[in-house]
Coordinates of C-alpha atoms in Angstrom, one line a residue:
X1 CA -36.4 60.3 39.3
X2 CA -38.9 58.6 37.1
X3 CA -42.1 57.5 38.4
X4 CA -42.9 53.5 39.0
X5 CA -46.5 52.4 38.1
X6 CA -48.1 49.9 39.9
X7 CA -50.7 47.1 39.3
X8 CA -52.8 45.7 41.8
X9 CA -54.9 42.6 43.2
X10 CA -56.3 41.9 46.3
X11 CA -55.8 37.9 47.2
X12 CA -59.4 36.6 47.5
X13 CA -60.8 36.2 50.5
X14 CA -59.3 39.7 51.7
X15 CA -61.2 42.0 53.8
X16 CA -58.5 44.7 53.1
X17 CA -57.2 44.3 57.2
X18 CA -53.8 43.1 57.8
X19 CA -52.9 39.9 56.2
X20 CA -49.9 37.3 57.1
X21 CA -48.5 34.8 54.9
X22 CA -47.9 31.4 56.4
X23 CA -45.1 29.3 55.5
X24 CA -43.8 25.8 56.2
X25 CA -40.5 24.4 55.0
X26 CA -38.9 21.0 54.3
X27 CA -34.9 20.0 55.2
X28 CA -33.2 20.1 52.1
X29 CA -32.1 16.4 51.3
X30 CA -28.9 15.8 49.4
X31 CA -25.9 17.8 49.1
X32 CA -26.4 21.6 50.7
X33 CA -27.1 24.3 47.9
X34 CA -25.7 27.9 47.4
X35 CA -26.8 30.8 49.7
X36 CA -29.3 31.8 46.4
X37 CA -31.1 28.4 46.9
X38 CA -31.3 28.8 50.8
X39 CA -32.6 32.4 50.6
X40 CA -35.0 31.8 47.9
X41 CA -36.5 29.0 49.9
X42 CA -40.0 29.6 51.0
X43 CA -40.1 32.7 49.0
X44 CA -41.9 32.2 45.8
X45 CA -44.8 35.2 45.1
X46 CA -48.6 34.9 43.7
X47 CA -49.1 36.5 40.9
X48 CA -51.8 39.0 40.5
X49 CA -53.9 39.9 37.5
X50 CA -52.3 43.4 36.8
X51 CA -54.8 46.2 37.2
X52 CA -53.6 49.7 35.9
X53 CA -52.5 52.0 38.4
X54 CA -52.6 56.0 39.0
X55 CA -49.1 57.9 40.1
X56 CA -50.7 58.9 42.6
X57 CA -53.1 55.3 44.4
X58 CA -51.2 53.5 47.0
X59 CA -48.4 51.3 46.2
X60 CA -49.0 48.7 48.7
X61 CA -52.8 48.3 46.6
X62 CA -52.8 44.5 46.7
X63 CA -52.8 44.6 50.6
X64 CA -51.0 43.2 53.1
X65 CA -50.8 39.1 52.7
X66 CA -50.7 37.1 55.0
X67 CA -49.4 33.4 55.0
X68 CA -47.6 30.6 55.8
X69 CA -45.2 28.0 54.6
X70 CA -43.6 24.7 54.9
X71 CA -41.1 23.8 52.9
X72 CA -38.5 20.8 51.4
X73 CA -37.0 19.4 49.0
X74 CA -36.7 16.3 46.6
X75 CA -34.0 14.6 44.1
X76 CA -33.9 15.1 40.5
X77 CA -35.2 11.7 40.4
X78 CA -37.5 11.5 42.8
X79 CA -39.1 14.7 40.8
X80 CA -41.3 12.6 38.7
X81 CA -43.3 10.5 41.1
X82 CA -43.8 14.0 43.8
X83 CA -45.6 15.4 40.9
X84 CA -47.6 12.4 40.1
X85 CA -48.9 12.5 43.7
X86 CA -49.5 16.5 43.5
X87 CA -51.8 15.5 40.3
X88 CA -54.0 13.1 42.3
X89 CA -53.8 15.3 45.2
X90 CA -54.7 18.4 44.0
X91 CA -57.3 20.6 42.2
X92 CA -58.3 18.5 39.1
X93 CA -56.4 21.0 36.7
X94 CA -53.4 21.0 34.9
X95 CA -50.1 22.6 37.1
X96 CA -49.1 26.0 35.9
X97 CA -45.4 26.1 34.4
X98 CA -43.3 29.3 35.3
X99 CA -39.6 30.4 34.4
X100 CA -39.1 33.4 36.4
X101 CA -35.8 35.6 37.1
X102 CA -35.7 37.0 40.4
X103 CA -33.2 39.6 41.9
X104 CA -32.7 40.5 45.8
X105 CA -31.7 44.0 46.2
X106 CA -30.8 45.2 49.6
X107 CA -30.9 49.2 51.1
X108 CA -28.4 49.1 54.1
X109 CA -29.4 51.4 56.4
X110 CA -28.5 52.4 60.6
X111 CA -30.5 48.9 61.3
X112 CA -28.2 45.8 62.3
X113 CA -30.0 43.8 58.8
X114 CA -30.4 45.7 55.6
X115 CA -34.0 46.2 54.0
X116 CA -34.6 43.2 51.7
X117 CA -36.6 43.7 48.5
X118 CA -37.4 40.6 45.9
X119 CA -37.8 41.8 42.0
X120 CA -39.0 38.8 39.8
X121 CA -40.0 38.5 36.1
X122 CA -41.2 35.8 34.0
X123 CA -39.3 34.3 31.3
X124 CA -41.7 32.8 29.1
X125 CA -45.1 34.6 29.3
X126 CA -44.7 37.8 27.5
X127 CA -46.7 41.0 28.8
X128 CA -46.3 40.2 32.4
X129 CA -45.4 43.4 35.1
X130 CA -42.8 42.9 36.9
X131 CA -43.7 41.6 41.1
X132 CA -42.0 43.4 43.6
X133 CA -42.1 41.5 46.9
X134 CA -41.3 42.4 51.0
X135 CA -41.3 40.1 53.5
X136 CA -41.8 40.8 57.3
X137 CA -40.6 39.2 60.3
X138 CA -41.8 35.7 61.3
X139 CA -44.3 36.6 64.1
X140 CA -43.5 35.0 67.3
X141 CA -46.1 33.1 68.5
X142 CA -47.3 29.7 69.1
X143 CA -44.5 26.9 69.6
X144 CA -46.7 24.6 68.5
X145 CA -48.1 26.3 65.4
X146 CA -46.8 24.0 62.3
X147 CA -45.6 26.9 59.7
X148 CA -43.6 29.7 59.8
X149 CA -46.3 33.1 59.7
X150 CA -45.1 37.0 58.5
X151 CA -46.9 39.5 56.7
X152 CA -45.8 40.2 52.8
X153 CA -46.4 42.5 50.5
X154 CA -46.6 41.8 46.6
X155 CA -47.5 44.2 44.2
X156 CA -46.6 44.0 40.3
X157 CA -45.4 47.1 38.6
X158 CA -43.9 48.2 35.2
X159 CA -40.7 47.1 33.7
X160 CA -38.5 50.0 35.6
X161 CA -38.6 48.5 38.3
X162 CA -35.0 47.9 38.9
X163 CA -33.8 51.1 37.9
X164 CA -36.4 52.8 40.3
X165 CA -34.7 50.6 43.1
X166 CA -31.3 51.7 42.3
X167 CA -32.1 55.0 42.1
X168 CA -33.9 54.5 45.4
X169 CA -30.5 53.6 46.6
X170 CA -31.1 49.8 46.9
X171 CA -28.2 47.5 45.3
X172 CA -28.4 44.3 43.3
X173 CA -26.9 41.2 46.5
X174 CA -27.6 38.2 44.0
X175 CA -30.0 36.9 41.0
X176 CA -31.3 33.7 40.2
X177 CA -33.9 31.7 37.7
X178 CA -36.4 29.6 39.0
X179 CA -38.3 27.0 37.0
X180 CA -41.1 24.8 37.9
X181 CA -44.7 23.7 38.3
X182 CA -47.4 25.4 40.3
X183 CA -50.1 23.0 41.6
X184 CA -53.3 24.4 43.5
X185 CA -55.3 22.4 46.9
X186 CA -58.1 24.7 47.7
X187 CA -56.5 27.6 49.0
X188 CA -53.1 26.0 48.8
X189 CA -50.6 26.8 46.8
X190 CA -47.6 24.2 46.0
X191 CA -45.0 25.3 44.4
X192 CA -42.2 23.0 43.1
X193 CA -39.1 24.3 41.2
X194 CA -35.4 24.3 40.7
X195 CA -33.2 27.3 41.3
X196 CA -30.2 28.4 38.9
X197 CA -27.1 30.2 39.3
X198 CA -26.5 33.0 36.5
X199 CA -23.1 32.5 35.5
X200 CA -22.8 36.1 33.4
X201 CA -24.3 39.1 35.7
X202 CA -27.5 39.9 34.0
X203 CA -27.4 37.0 31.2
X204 CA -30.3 34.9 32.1
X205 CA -29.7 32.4 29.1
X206 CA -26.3 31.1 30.3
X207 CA -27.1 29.6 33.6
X208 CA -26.2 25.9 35.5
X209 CA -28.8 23.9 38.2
X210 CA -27.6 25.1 41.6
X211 CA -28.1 22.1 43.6
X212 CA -29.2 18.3 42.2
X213 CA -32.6 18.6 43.5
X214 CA -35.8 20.7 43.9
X215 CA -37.6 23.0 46.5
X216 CA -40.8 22.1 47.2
X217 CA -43.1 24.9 48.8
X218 CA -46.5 24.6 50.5
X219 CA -48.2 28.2 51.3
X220 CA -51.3 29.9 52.1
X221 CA -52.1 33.6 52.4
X222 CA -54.6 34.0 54.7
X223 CA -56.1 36.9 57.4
X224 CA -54.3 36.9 60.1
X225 CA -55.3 34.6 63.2
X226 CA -56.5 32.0 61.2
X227 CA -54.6 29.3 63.0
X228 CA -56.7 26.1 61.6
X229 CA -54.9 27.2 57.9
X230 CA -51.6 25.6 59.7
X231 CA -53.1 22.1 60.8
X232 CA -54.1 21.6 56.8
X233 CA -50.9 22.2 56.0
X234 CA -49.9 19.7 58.2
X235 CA -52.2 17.3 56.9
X236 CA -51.7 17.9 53.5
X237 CA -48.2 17.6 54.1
X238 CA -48.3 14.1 55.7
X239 CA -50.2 13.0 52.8
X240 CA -46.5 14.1 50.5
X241 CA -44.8 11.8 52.9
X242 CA -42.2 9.6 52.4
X243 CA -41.3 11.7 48.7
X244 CA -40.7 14.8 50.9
X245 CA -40.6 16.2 54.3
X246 CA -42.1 19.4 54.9
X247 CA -41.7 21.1 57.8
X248 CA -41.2 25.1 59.5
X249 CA -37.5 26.6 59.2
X250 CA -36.5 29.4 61.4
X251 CA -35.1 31.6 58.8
X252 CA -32.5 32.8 60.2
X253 CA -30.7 29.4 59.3
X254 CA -31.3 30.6 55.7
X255 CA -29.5 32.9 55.9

């Protein structure tokens, strides 16, 4: 089997303890989307700056994130005024633009759910490793707590990435290609972009919008226990009110 190389990052802020990434979701609006929209929800990665990588040093290098997320969604023509409000809201810098494809690959094992695995590339910045992603279980905890917490792990590797996972014994459940803006409040990250169906398996230039709207995505990765990250979500999130609603999504309804 050949070897998979690894680059790595720690997220600043990271003591190198466990990690959990908080998440808090808006409704969808508008018509419902495919099952690639509703899984994809919530589940965009940070890129890293790639650091080169022994066989032999730890895959899970970039540590254990932790975060959280709310998330929602908007209408095609409602896109242009959320973005004017993320410009005077946010960091004063221009958004990042990313075209990414993303495939889900799934290892089904003696456990009731399969092992889910996320393998992205970008489209249009050449040079880029590939990002594998895992995400954990939402912990259970407060009732009251305002987005949806679990631990991830994001690591980028080299461009054999999907062969490695087939060889692994993981198959391909479904593909997509996300396009949008990346706009940055502090430690916040909003993320907002549409998702598109692939019409031929493995031809990412003839694809169709999925649904007549876009996700929106407000996360945070964050050391675990920091419960105050959730409360500036939530005030960051009334400030996006009435364009969209975002709000925490058990994730089992995404399913």
């Amino acid at each position: 089997m050949d070897s998979l190389t690894t680059y790595s990052k720690r997220p600043p802020g990271s003591n190198g303890g466990k990690n959990c990434t908080w998440e808090l979701m808006s409704r969808r609006s508008g018509r419902r989307a495919g099952r690639a929209t509703r899984v994809a929800a919530g589940e965009r990665g940070v890129r890293g700056e790639p650091r080169t990588a022994g066989r032999g040093q730890r895959r899970d290098g970039c540590g254990r994130d932790g975060g959280a997320v709310s998330a929602g969604s908007v209408l095609d023509q409602s896109l242009e005024s959320l973005l004017h409000r993320l410009r005077g809201l946010c960091d004063n810098m221009e958004p990042e633009t990313f075209l990414d494809h993303e495939m889900v690959f799934l290892l089904k094992g003696q456990q009731a759910s399969p092992f889910v695995l996320r393998a992205r590339r970008s489209m249009d910045k050449t040079g880029m490793p590939w990002h594998l992603r895992y995400l954990g279980q939402p912990e259970i905890g407060d009732k009251n707590r305002h987005a949806l917490v679990r631990n991830c792990v994001d690591i980028a590797t080299s461009d054999n990435l999907t062969d490695f996972l087939v060889e692994m014994g993981f198959r391909m459940d479904h593909e997509f290609v996300a396009k949008g803006h990346v706009f940055r409040k502090g430690i916040m990250k909003i993320v907002v972009y549409k998702i598109f169906r692939i019409l031929m398996p493995g031809n990412t230039e003839s694809i169709e919008p999925l649904s007549l709207s876009y996700l929106v995505e407000l996360n945070v990765v964050a050391p675990a226990g920091q419960d105050v990250v959730s409360d500036d979500m939530r005030n960051f999130a009334e400030q996006l009110k009435p364009l969209v609603h975002l709000e925490k999504i058990d994730p089992k309804r995404l399913m």
